[in-house]
Tab-separated table of C-alpha atoms in Angstrom:
chain	number	residue	atom	x	y	z
A	1400	MET	CA	115.668	62.603	88.872
A	1401	LYS	CA	112.121	63.173	90.151
A	1402	VAL	CA	110.935	66.628	91.204
A	1403	HIS	CA	107.503	67.483	92.615
A	1404	PHE	CA	106.038	71.016	92.474
A	1405	ILE	CA	103.633	72.072	95.247
A	1406	GLY	CA	101.473	74.819	93.733
A	1407	ILE	CA	102.375	74.119	90.112
A	1408	SER	CA	99.528	76.125	88.534
A	1409	GLY	CA	101.036	79.610	88.891
A	1410	ILE	CA	102.767	81.463	86.075
A	1411	GLY	CA	106.252	81.190	87.570
A	1412	MET	CA	105.922	77.639	88.893
A	1413	SER	CA	104.476	76.220	85.671
A	1414	ALA	CA	107.290	77.763	83.616
A	1415	ALA	CA	109.888	76.290	85.993
A	1416	ALA	CA	108.196	72.887	85.736
A	1417	LEU	CA	108.306	73.002	81.932
A	1418	LEU	CA	111.998	73.918	81.983
A	1419	ALA	CA	112.733	71.083	84.430
A	1420	LYS	CA	110.968	68.605	82.152
A	1421	ASP	CA	112.891	69.843	79.126
A	1422	LEU	CA	116.155	69.448	81.068
A	1423	GLY	CA	115.366	65.790	81.706
A	1424	PHE	CA	113.642	65.765	85.113
A	1425	ILE	CA	110.609	63.575	85.798
A	1426	VAL	CA	108.090	66.201	86.888
A	1427	SER	CA	104.862	66.015	88.885
A	1428	GLY	CA	102.883	68.653	90.723
A	1429	SER	CA	99.767	69.648	92.620
A	1430	ALA	CA	97.401	72.605	92.635
A	1431	ASP	CA	94.250	73.808	94.390
A	1432	THR	CA	92.205	74.025	91.202
A	1433	GLU	CA	92.573	73.377	87.496
A	1434	ASN	CA	93.344	76.242	85.135
A	1435	ASP	CA	94.795	76.773	81.667
A	1436	ARG	CA	98.343	76.168	82.965
A	1437	ILE	CA	97.301	72.792	84.372
A	1438	VAL	CA	95.776	71.782	81.046
A	1439	LEU	CA	99.012	72.789	79.324
A	1440	LEU	CA	101.191	70.859	81.794
A	1441	LYS	CA	99.085	67.729	81.420
A	1442	ASN	CA	99.306	68.005	77.643
A	1443	ARG	CA	103.080	68.119	78.038
A	1444	GLY	CA	102.993	64.816	79.929
A	1445	ILE	CA	103.351	66.185	83.464
A	1446	GLU	CA	101.277	64.439	86.151
A	1447	VAL	CA	99.252	67.007	88.096
A	1448	PHE	CA	97.080	66.320	91.152
A	1449	ILE	CA	94.161	68.619	91.954
A	1450	GLY	CA	94.089	69.142	95.708
A	1451	HIS	CA	96.935	68.920	98.205
A	1452	ARG	CA	97.271	65.506	99.859
A	1453	SER	CA	100.116	63.629	101.461
A	1454	ALA	CA	99.669	60.801	98.935
A	1455	ASN	CA	100.703	63.148	96.115
A	1456	VAL	CA	104.297	63.080	97.370
A	1457	LYS	CA	105.542	59.896	95.690
A	1458	ASN	CA	109.147	59.792	96.904
A	1459	PRO	CA	110.578	62.575	94.734
A	1460	ASP	CA	114.277	63.393	94.871
A	1461	MET	CA	113.421	67.019	95.538
A	1462	VAL	CA	110.405	69.288	95.959
A	1463	VAL	CA	109.752	72.829	94.756
A	1464	TYR	CA	107.103	74.901	96.533
A	1465	THR	CA	105.464	78.229	95.910
A	1466	ASN	CA	105.548	80.916	98.587
A	1467	ALA	CA	101.743	80.866	98.511
A	1468	VAL	CA	101.649	77.558	100.441
A	1469	SER	CA	102.087	77.545	104.208
A	1470	GLU	CA	104.015	75.120	106.379
A	1471	GLN	CA	100.629	73.585	107.248
A	1472	ASN	CA	100.191	72.352	103.675
A	1473	GLU	CA	99.701	68.559	103.821
A	1474	GLU	CA	102.266	67.867	101.139
A	1475	LEU	CA	104.869	70.200	102.586
A	1476	LYS	CA	104.403	68.652	106.038
A	1477	THR	CA	105.004	65.210	104.506
A	1478	VAL	CA	108.099	66.485	102.714
A	1479	ARG	CA	109.491	67.925	105.946
A	1480	ALA	CA	108.758	64.710	107.855
A	1481	LYS	CA	110.522	62.589	105.221
A	1482	GLU	CA	113.417	65.074	105.067
A	1483	ILE	CA	113.114	65.381	101.298
A	1484	PRO	CA	115.119	68.360	99.983
A	1485	ALA	CA	112.645	71.194	99.351
A	1486	PHE	CA	113.284	74.597	97.814
A	1487	PRO	CA	111.440	77.756	96.760
A	1488	ARG	CA	111.227	78.167	92.994
A	1489	LEU	CA	114.143	80.578	92.518
A	1490	ILE	CA	116.537	78.499	94.608
A	1491	PHE	CA	115.542	75.413	92.604
A	1492	LEU	CA	116.201	77.258	89.343
A	1493	GLY	CA	119.584	78.327	90.656
A	1494	ARG	CA	120.437	74.673	91.223
A	1495	ILE	CA	119.400	73.435	87.784
A	1496	LEU	CA	120.545	76.307	85.549
A	1497	PRO	CA	124.164	75.028	85.478
A	1498	ARG	CA	122.710	72.240	83.314
A	1499	TYR	CA	121.721	74.814	80.700
A	1500	PRO	CA	124.448	74.895	78.026
A	1501	LYS	CA	124.067	78.507	76.807
A	1502	PRO	CA	124.323	81.961	78.449
A	1503	VAL	CA	121.600	82.893	80.943
A	1504	ILE	CA	120.114	86.406	80.910
A	1505	GLY	CA	118.281	87.471	84.080
A	1506	ILE	CA	116.057	90.555	84.376
A	1507	THR	CA	114.905	91.825	87.755
A	1508	GLY	CA	113.724	95.089	89.339
A	1509	THR	CA	110.644	96.401	91.105
A	1510	ASP	CA	108.657	97.324	87.994
A	1511	GLY	CA	108.844	96.365	84.337
A	1512	LYS	CA	110.409	92.900	84.649
A	1513	SER	CA	107.841	91.079	82.526
A	1514	THR	CA	107.667	93.714	79.794
A	1515	THR	CA	111.459	94.010	79.546
A	1516	THR	CA	111.922	90.227	79.538
A	1517	ALA	CA	109.323	89.897	76.768
A	1518	MET	CA	111.010	92.653	74.759
A	1519	VAL	CA	114.422	90.973	75.056
A	1520	ALA	CA	112.918	87.617	74.063
A	1521	HIS	CA	111.120	89.222	71.109
A	1522	MET	CA	114.303	90.922	69.886
A	1523	LEU	CA	116.303	87.700	70.150
A	1524	ILE	CA	113.632	85.658	68.360
A	1525	GLU	CA	113.344	88.245	65.573
A	1526	ASN	CA	117.122	88.054	65.121
A	1527	GLY	CA	117.134	84.262	64.847
A	1528	GLU	CA	118.681	83.519	68.250
A	1529	ASP	CA	116.054	80.915	69.328
A	1530	PRO	CA	116.030	81.643	73.099
A	1531	THR	CA	114.529	79.602	75.897
A	1532	VAL	CA	112.286	81.971	77.887
A	1533	LEU	CA	110.727	81.965	81.373
A	1534	LEU	CA	108.244	84.821	81.767
A	1535	GLY	CA	106.113	86.015	84.673
A	1536	GLY	CA	103.162	86.625	82.367
A	1537	LEU	CA	101.688	85.458	79.066
A	1538	HIS	CA	103.042	86.603	75.709
A	1539	GLN	CA	102.117	85.681	72.161
A	1540	ASP	CA	105.756	85.143	71.102
A	1541	LEU	CA	106.078	82.184	73.485
A	1542	GLU	CA	104.589	78.867	72.418
A	1543	GLU	CA	103.428	78.065	75.955
A	1544	GLY	CA	102.499	81.650	76.825
A	1545	ASN	CA	104.879	81.926	79.780
A	1546	TYR	CA	107.543	79.543	78.461
A	1547	ARG	CA	109.463	78.832	75.292
A	1548	ARG	CA	112.049	76.119	74.706
A	1549	GLY	CA	114.843	77.057	72.334
A	1550	THR	CA	118.419	76.146	71.525
A	1551	GLY	CA	119.920	79.563	72.239
A	1552	PRO	CA	120.368	81.685	75.380
A	1553	LEU	CA	117.979	81.411	78.316
A	1554	VAL	CA	116.103	84.636	79.089
A	1555	MET	CA	114.274	84.761	82.389
A	1556	GLU	CA	112.405	87.119	84.645
A	1557	VAL	CA	114.030	87.004	88.088
A	1558	ASP	CA	111.524	87.662	90.869
A	1559	GLU	CA	112.971	89.880	93.590
A	1560	SER	CA	109.862	89.870	95.794
A	1561	ASP	CA	110.811	87.066	98.204
A	1562	GLY	CA	114.487	87.835	98.793
A	1563	PHE	CA	115.948	84.713	97.191
A	1564	LEU	CA	117.661	86.469	94.280
A	1565	ARG	CA	120.562	87.434	96.576
A	1566	ASP	CA	122.104	83.995	95.939
A	1567	PHE	CA	121.038	83.678	92.300
A	1568	SER	CA	123.585	83.951	89.465
A	1569	VAL	CA	123.305	84.555	85.713
A	1570	ASP	CA	125.713	85.533	82.930
A	1571	ILE	CA	124.020	88.789	81.924
A	1572	ALA	CA	122.110	90.551	84.715
A	1573	CYS	CA	119.869	93.558	84.480
A	1574	PHE	CA	117.605	95.509	86.800
A	1575	THR	CA	114.980	97.909	85.515
A	1576	ASN	CA	114.499	100.101	88.606
A	1577	ILE	CA	114.337	99.854	92.403
A	1578	HIS	CA	111.459	101.193	94.505
A	1579	GLY	CA	110.323	100.200	97.974
A	1580	ASP	CA	108.112	97.130	97.524
A	1581	HIS	CA	107.994	93.645	99.096
A	1582	LEU	CA	109.907	95.026	102.069
A	1583	GLU	CA	108.260	92.455	104.353
A	1584	HIS	CA	110.880	90.011	103.011
A	1585	TYR	CA	113.719	92.454	103.722
A	1586	GLU	CA	113.080	93.266	107.386
A	1587	LYS	CA	111.117	96.327	106.174
A	1588	ASP	CA	114.430	97.911	105.194
A	1589	PHE	CA	114.742	99.462	101.725
A	1590	SER	CA	118.549	99.331	101.836
A	1591	ARG	CA	118.434	95.542	102.270
A	1592	TYR	CA	116.097	95.298	99.286
A	1593	GLN	CA	118.382	97.435	97.136
A	1594	ASP	CA	121.507	95.569	98.280
A	1595	ALA	CA	119.943	92.213	97.324
A	1596	ILE	CA	119.352	93.473	93.778
A	1597	PHE	CA	122.851	94.971	93.588
A	1598	GLU	CA	124.340	91.708	94.850
A	1599	PHE	CA	122.501	89.732	92.169
A	1600	VAL	CA	123.773	92.059	89.440
A	1601	SER	CA	127.336	92.125	90.795
A	1602	ARG	CA	127.849	88.394	90.195
A	1603	ALA	CA	127.210	88.615	86.435
A	1604	ARG	CA	129.912	89.158	83.826
A	1605	GLU	CA	127.706	91.763	82.082
A	1606	ARG	CA	125.623	94.183	84.164
A	1607	ILE	CA	122.906	96.509	82.898
A	1608	PHE	CA	121.020	99.068	84.970
A	1609	PRO	CA	119.685	102.654	84.867
A	1610	LEU	CA	122.167	105.521	84.830
A	1611	GLY	CA	120.617	106.988	87.967
A	1612	TYR	CA	121.782	104.034	90.093
A	1613	ALA	CA	125.452	104.154	89.024
A	1614	GLY	CA	126.663	105.990	92.134
A	1615	ALA	CA	124.770	103.793	94.605
A	1616	TYR	CA	125.961	100.619	92.858
A	1617	ARG	CA	129.587	101.805	92.837
A	1618	HIS	CA	129.342	102.588	96.560
A	1619	PHE	CA	127.874	99.113	97.211
A	1620	CYS	CA	130.778	97.439	95.378
A	1621	ASP	CA	133.436	99.589	97.048
A	1622	LEU	CA	132.165	98.765	100.537
A	1623	ARG	CA	132.402	95.035	99.797
A	1624	GLY	CA	135.571	95.017	97.739
A	1625	ILE	CA	133.677	93.840	94.646
A	1626	ALA	CA	135.047	94.650	91.191
A	1627	HIS	CA	132.679	96.964	89.344
A	1628	GLY	CA	132.833	94.687	86.295
A	1629	THR	CA	131.478	95.452	82.843
A	1630	THR	CA	128.452	97.703	83.238
A	1631	ARG	CA	126.161	99.195	80.630
A	1632	LEU	CA	124.061	102.096	81.860
A	1633	PHE	CA	120.807	103.042	80.177
A	1634	GLU	CA	118.425	105.966	80.166
A	1635	LEU	CA	115.483	106.839	77.947
A	1636	ASP	CA	116.720	106.297	74.390
A	1637	PRO	CA	115.867	109.434	72.348
A	1638	GLU	CA	115.326	107.383	69.180
A	1639	ILE	CA	112.835	105.112	70.972
A	1640	GLU	CA	111.128	108.210	72.364
A	1641	ARG	CA	110.861	109.671	68.861
A	1642	ARG	CA	109.838	106.540	66.957
A	1643	TYR	CA	107.602	104.768	69.450
A	1644	HIS	CA	105.841	107.506	71.413
A	1645	ARG	CA	102.415	106.232	70.310
A	1646	GLU	CA	103.116	102.536	69.731
A	1647	ILE	CA	104.687	102.091	73.189
A	1648	PRO	CA	102.544	104.278	75.491
A	1649	GLY	CA	104.045	105.418	78.787
A	1650	ILE	CA	107.542	106.657	79.600
A	1651	HIS	CA	107.993	103.607	81.840
A	1652	ASN	CA	107.446	101.282	78.883
A	1653	ARG	CA	109.851	103.210	76.666
A	1654	LEU	CA	112.412	102.967	79.468
A	1655	ASN	CA	111.810	99.202	79.474
A	1656	ALA	CA	112.501	99.190	75.726
A	1657	SER	CA	115.692	101.208	76.263
A	1658	CYS	CA	116.767	98.658	78.857
A	1659	ALA	CA	116.009	95.744	76.516
A	1660	LEU	CA	118.223	97.304	73.831
A	1661	LYS	CA	121.170	97.397	76.252
A	1662	VAL	CA	120.601	93.779	77.272
A	1663	CYS	CA	120.663	92.659	73.636
A	1664	GLU	CA	123.748	94.792	73.054
A	1665	ALA	CA	125.461	92.989	75.943
A	1666	TYR	CA	124.532	89.690	74.303
A	1667	GLY	CA	126.090	90.840	71.030
A	1668	LEU	CA	123.299	92.264	68.856
A	1669	SER	CA	123.495	95.733	67.316
A	1670	GLY	CA	121.151	98.490	68.431
A	1671	GLU	CA	119.479	99.128	65.069
A	1672	LYS	CA	118.836	95.420	64.460
A	1673	THR	CA	117.045	95.173	67.791
A	1674	MET	CA	115.238	98.521	67.830
A	1675	VAL	CA	113.413	97.813	64.582
A	1676	CYS	CA	111.923	94.705	66.247
A	1677	LEU	CA	109.802	97.018	68.401
A	1678	ASP	CA	107.690	97.673	65.284
A	1679	ARG	CA	106.149	94.239	65.816
A	1680	PHE	CA	106.217	93.983	69.617
A	1681	ARG	CA	102.965	93.311	71.463
A	1682	PHE	CA	102.625	93.756	75.213
A	1683	VAL	CA	102.515	90.958	77.756
A	1684	ASP	CA	98.965	90.039	78.758
A	1685	ARG	CA	97.622	92.352	81.486
A	1686	ARG	CA	100.114	95.060	80.572
A	1687	PHE	CA	97.973	97.775	78.960
A	1688	SER	CA	95.790	95.074	77.406
A	1689	ILE	CA	92.819	96.532	75.522
A	1690	ARG	CA	89.925	94.171	76.265
A	1691	TYR	CA	87.261	96.159	74.420
A	1692	ALA	CA	87.100	99.273	72.244
A	1693	SER	CA	84.227	101.182	70.666
A	1694	ASP	CA	83.649	104.786	69.647
A	1695	ARG	CA	82.493	105.617	73.187
A	1696	VAL	CA	84.360	103.316	75.584
A	1697	VAL	CA	87.660	101.446	75.881
A	1698	VAL	CA	88.395	98.815	78.550
A	1699	ILE	CA	92.060	98.428	79.549
A	1700	ASP	CA	93.427	95.726	81.852
A	1701	ASP	CA	96.744	96.452	83.584
A	1702	TYR	CA	98.745	94.656	86.272
A	1703	ALA	CA	99.674	97.930	88.014
A	1704	HIS	CA	99.277	97.383	91.760
A	1705	THR	CA	101.581	99.925	93.422
A	1706	PRO	CA	101.038	103.703	93.535
A	1707	ARG	CA	103.996	104.318	91.229
A	1708	GLU	CA	102.774	101.751	88.687
A	1709	ILE	CA	99.259	103.206	88.723
A	1710	GLU	CA	100.675	106.695	88.193
A	1711	SER	CA	102.703	105.383	85.234
A	1712	VAL	CA	99.772	103.651	83.560
A	1713	LEU	CA	97.597	106.755	84.010
A	1714	GLN	CA	100.287	108.706	82.179
A	1715	ALA	CA	100.240	106.059	79.426
A	1716	VAL	CA	96.442	106.384	79.104
A	1717	ASN	CA	96.811	110.147	78.816
A	1718	GLU	CA	99.347	109.681	75.999
A	1719	ARG	CA	97.410	107.012	74.147
A	1720	PHE	CA	93.928	108.521	74.593
A	1721	PRO	CA	94.504	112.261	75.195
A	1722	ARG	CA	90.864	113.279	74.662
A	1723	SER	CA	89.173	110.804	76.972
A	1724	LEU	CA	87.611	110.534	80.424
A	1725	THR	CA	89.289	107.935	82.652
A	1726	TYR	CA	87.285	105.685	84.969
A	1727	LEU	CA	89.742	103.933	87.280
A	1728	VAL	CA	88.711	100.534	88.667
A	1729	PHE	CA	91.094	99.738	91.525
A	1730	GLU	CA	91.731	96.437	93.266
A	1731	ALA	CA	94.130	96.645	96.218
A	1732	HIS	CA	96.641	93.781	96.302
A	1733	ARG	CA	97.605	92.608	99.812
A	1734	TYR	CA	96.691	94.279	103.083
A	1735	SER	CA	100.390	94.733	103.877
A	1736	ARG	CA	100.958	96.827	100.745
A	1737	LEU	CA	97.802	98.891	101.296
A	1738	GLU	CA	98.870	99.599	104.877
A	1739	ARG	CA	102.487	100.396	103.979
A	1740	GLU	CA	101.604	102.721	101.078
A	1741	PHE	CA	98.251	103.993	102.348
A	1742	ARG	CA	98.966	107.700	101.768
A	1743	ASP	CA	100.494	107.139	98.340
A	1744	PHE	CA	97.478	105.109	97.189
A	1745	ILE	CA	95.131	107.858	98.390
A	1746	ALA	CA	97.217	110.451	96.535
A	1747	VAL	CA	97.344	108.655	93.180
A	1748	LEU	CA	93.666	107.637	93.282
A	1749	SER	CA	92.784	111.275	93.979
A	1750	SER	CA	94.485	112.415	90.761
A	1751	ARG	CA	92.596	115.011	88.716
A	1752	GLN	CA	93.274	112.875	85.660
A	1753	ILE	CA	90.713	110.358	86.956
A	1754	GLY	CA	87.081	111.121	86.161
A	1755	LYS	CA	85.535	108.446	88.391
A	1756	THR	CA	87.005	105.911	90.810
A	1757	TYR	CA	85.573	102.467	91.555
A	1758	ILE	CA	86.942	100.266	94.329
A	1759	LEU	CA	86.800	96.472	94.057
A	1760	PRO	CA	87.105	94.126	97.065
A	1761	ILE	CA	90.725	93.728	98.155
A	1762	TYR	CA	92.735	90.749	96.908
A	1763	SER	CA	94.441	89.483	100.065
A	1764	ALA	CA	96.869	87.012	98.395
A	1765	TYR	CA	96.686	84.652	101.384
A	1766	GLU	CA	97.351	87.387	103.942
A	1767	GLU	CA	95.401	87.759	107.175
A	1768	MET	CA	92.184	89.703	106.618
A	1769	LYS	CA	92.107	93.266	107.981
A	1770	PRO	CA	88.637	94.546	107.062
A	1771	GLU	CA	88.963	97.614	109.282
A	1772	LEU	CA	92.015	98.755	107.265
A	1773	PHE	CA	90.128	98.469	103.988
A	1774	GLU	CA	87.092	100.272	105.430
A	1775	GLN	CA	89.366	103.092	106.590
A	1776	PHE	CA	90.922	103.296	103.131
A	1777	VAL	CA	87.539	103.566	101.382
A	1778	SER	CA	86.434	106.194	103.905
A	1779	VAL	CA	89.549	108.377	103.542
A	1780	LEU	CA	89.470	108.118	99.758
A	1781	GLY	CA	85.807	109.147	99.825
A	1782	GLN	CA	86.769	112.331	101.656
A	1783	ASN	CA	89.196	113.201	98.854
A	1784	ARG	CA	86.957	111.927	96.054
A	1785	PRO	CA	83.234	112.070	96.790
A	1786	ASP	CA	82.665	110.195	93.500
A	1787	ALA	CA	84.653	107.134	94.690
A	1788	MET	CA	82.371	104.104	94.868
A	1789	PHE	CA	82.893	100.624	96.296
A	1790	ILE	CA	81.369	98.009	93.958
A	1791	ASN	CA	80.808	94.259	94.086
A	1792	ASP	CA	79.154	94.004	90.672
A	1793	ILE	CA	80.978	95.264	87.601
A	1794	ALA	CA	77.639	96.063	85.943
A	1795	GLN	CA	77.376	99.054	88.319
A	1796	ILE	CA	79.846	100.881	86.070
A	1797	VAL	CA	77.708	100.748	82.920
A	1798	PRO	CA	75.025	103.341	83.857
A	1799	SER	CA	77.734	105.957	84.427
A	1800	ILE	CA	79.043	105.654	80.848
A	1801	PRO	CA	77.299	108.374	78.800
A	1802	THR	CA	75.280	107.132	75.826
A	1803	VAL	CA	76.649	109.974	73.699
A	1804	PRO	CA	79.765	111.051	75.583
A	1805	GLU	CA	81.477	114.384	74.983
A	1806	TYR	CA	84.723	112.454	75.384
A	1807	PRO	CA	85.246	108.693	75.057
A	1808	VAL	CA	85.483	106.839	78.369
A	1809	VAL	CA	88.532	104.703	79.204
A	1810	CYS	CA	87.743	102.135	81.908
A	1811	LEU	CA	91.166	101.335	83.344
A	1812	PHE	CA	91.349	98.251	85.573
A	1813	VAL	CA	94.433	98.067	87.807
A	1814	GLY	CA	95.411	95.239	90.140
A	1815	ALA	CA	97.285	91.943	90.404
A	1816	GLY	CA	94.446	89.687	91.545
A	1817	ASN	CA	90.898	89.349	90.194
A	1818	SER	CA	90.765	92.719	88.422
A	1819	SER	CA	91.711	91.121	85.095
A	1820	ARG	CA	88.718	88.789	85.285
A	1821	GLN	CA	86.509	91.781	86.088
A	1822	SER	CA	87.828	93.732	83.094
A	1823	LYS	CA	86.922	90.821	80.833
A	1824	ALA	CA	83.476	90.646	82.431
A	1825	LEU	CA	82.853	94.318	81.665
A	1826	ALA	CA	84.147	93.809	78.117
A	1827	SER	CA	81.714	90.908	77.614
A	1828	LEU	CA	78.847	92.992	78.978
A	1829	LEU	CA	79.679	95.888	76.671
A	1830	GLU	CA	79.909	93.486	73.719
A	1831	ARG	CA	76.232	92.721	74.266
A	1832	LEU	CA	75.158	96.296	74.963
A	1833	ASP	CA	77.277	98.285	72.510
A	1834	PRO	CA	77.001	97.260	68.832
A	1835	LYS	CA	79.494	99.880	67.626
A	1836	LYS	CA	82.650	98.027	68.502
A	1837	VAL	CA	85.849	99.264	66.855
A	1838	THR	CA	87.981	96.535	65.299
A	1839	SER	CA	90.959	98.787	64.551
A	1840	SER	CA	94.133	98.222	66.559
A	1841	ASN	CA	94.169	101.989	67.140
A	1842	PRO	CA	90.774	102.759	68.744
A	1843	LEU	CA	89.538	106.289	69.309
């Protein structure tokens, strides 16, 4: 069976394409530009077209498209005209997963999906379970970065952002937490968002979620006449808190680890056998990734792009580097999110924990431009933080880093768009300017 992916270069789409190929599909795809995922796909024998053209659609049996493409996309218009079955990525995965012969473990939630999925995969691999893994990021345990083919269970990150998980089913389901995000896909109604996650979990034979949601989940099931099923509730594991306070910075990350333990327990592994695996766990790329470290400055790249996530990563910085001065480099992700959480962004970026704040151009993620909203945001933030500075050139940060600082400076980049590239640019610049780089894995 032939399947064509429109927008195959993304992390989620490329992983789905690799799984489809390994399950016996003939896979092709298209993308705007070439990147490392495209090179990987081509090396795996997948035909990829650069640029979206009608001619790329060579009579596939079905088409998978990313939410980033519009209905005006030339390929999608051709697909619609030819009445070829076409599905978003998660719906496609739901259709092909019955072909997978082993249990499927799905991890969703507002925050922490990638880290928890990577932790579960790491624990299973360390215990010889040989999982297949689909990850929404890049991790060193996975041969393809975001994908691993194994002979054991399938572990996957289940994206809740577009609303399609409501009809998605797995054997072991977990959610990490639920906060109001992506509500544009849920009629701007938090209860619909929460119900979609509850509905996903309710269809699994094993269900794992935080203790604090037990009452709301029970109420959801009672209203719909759904059996509560086998549930495993988790909270911050005191042994993880004791043993990994430094190695896993941030309460949110130690909660993710506590969640991963319960998932592995549901699969059949003992707690001690899985907990010890955290000794060798390394974070997913762009999750507290240290890009550069010297005796006077550290550059950290993090995917945090909501107020709550930024607050959590600031807390992690404070734990990991308690005697440091934090420079926050913020890239807003989507106008809709900035507008919806305007006050919360202002509040967290005004935190006393931040020494200086730099604002990068907004990453619109294909949304309609609203420059007046961004200008208002920069203006209001400037009233709260006179030191806040809008920058186009990352080199503008360097003069503000003291040559002989009283405290080391942590440059924390947060965002889900181009901020990662900017963090690497600053790291490269500092490599040239600062000869006293620290090679230890525990800088400062």
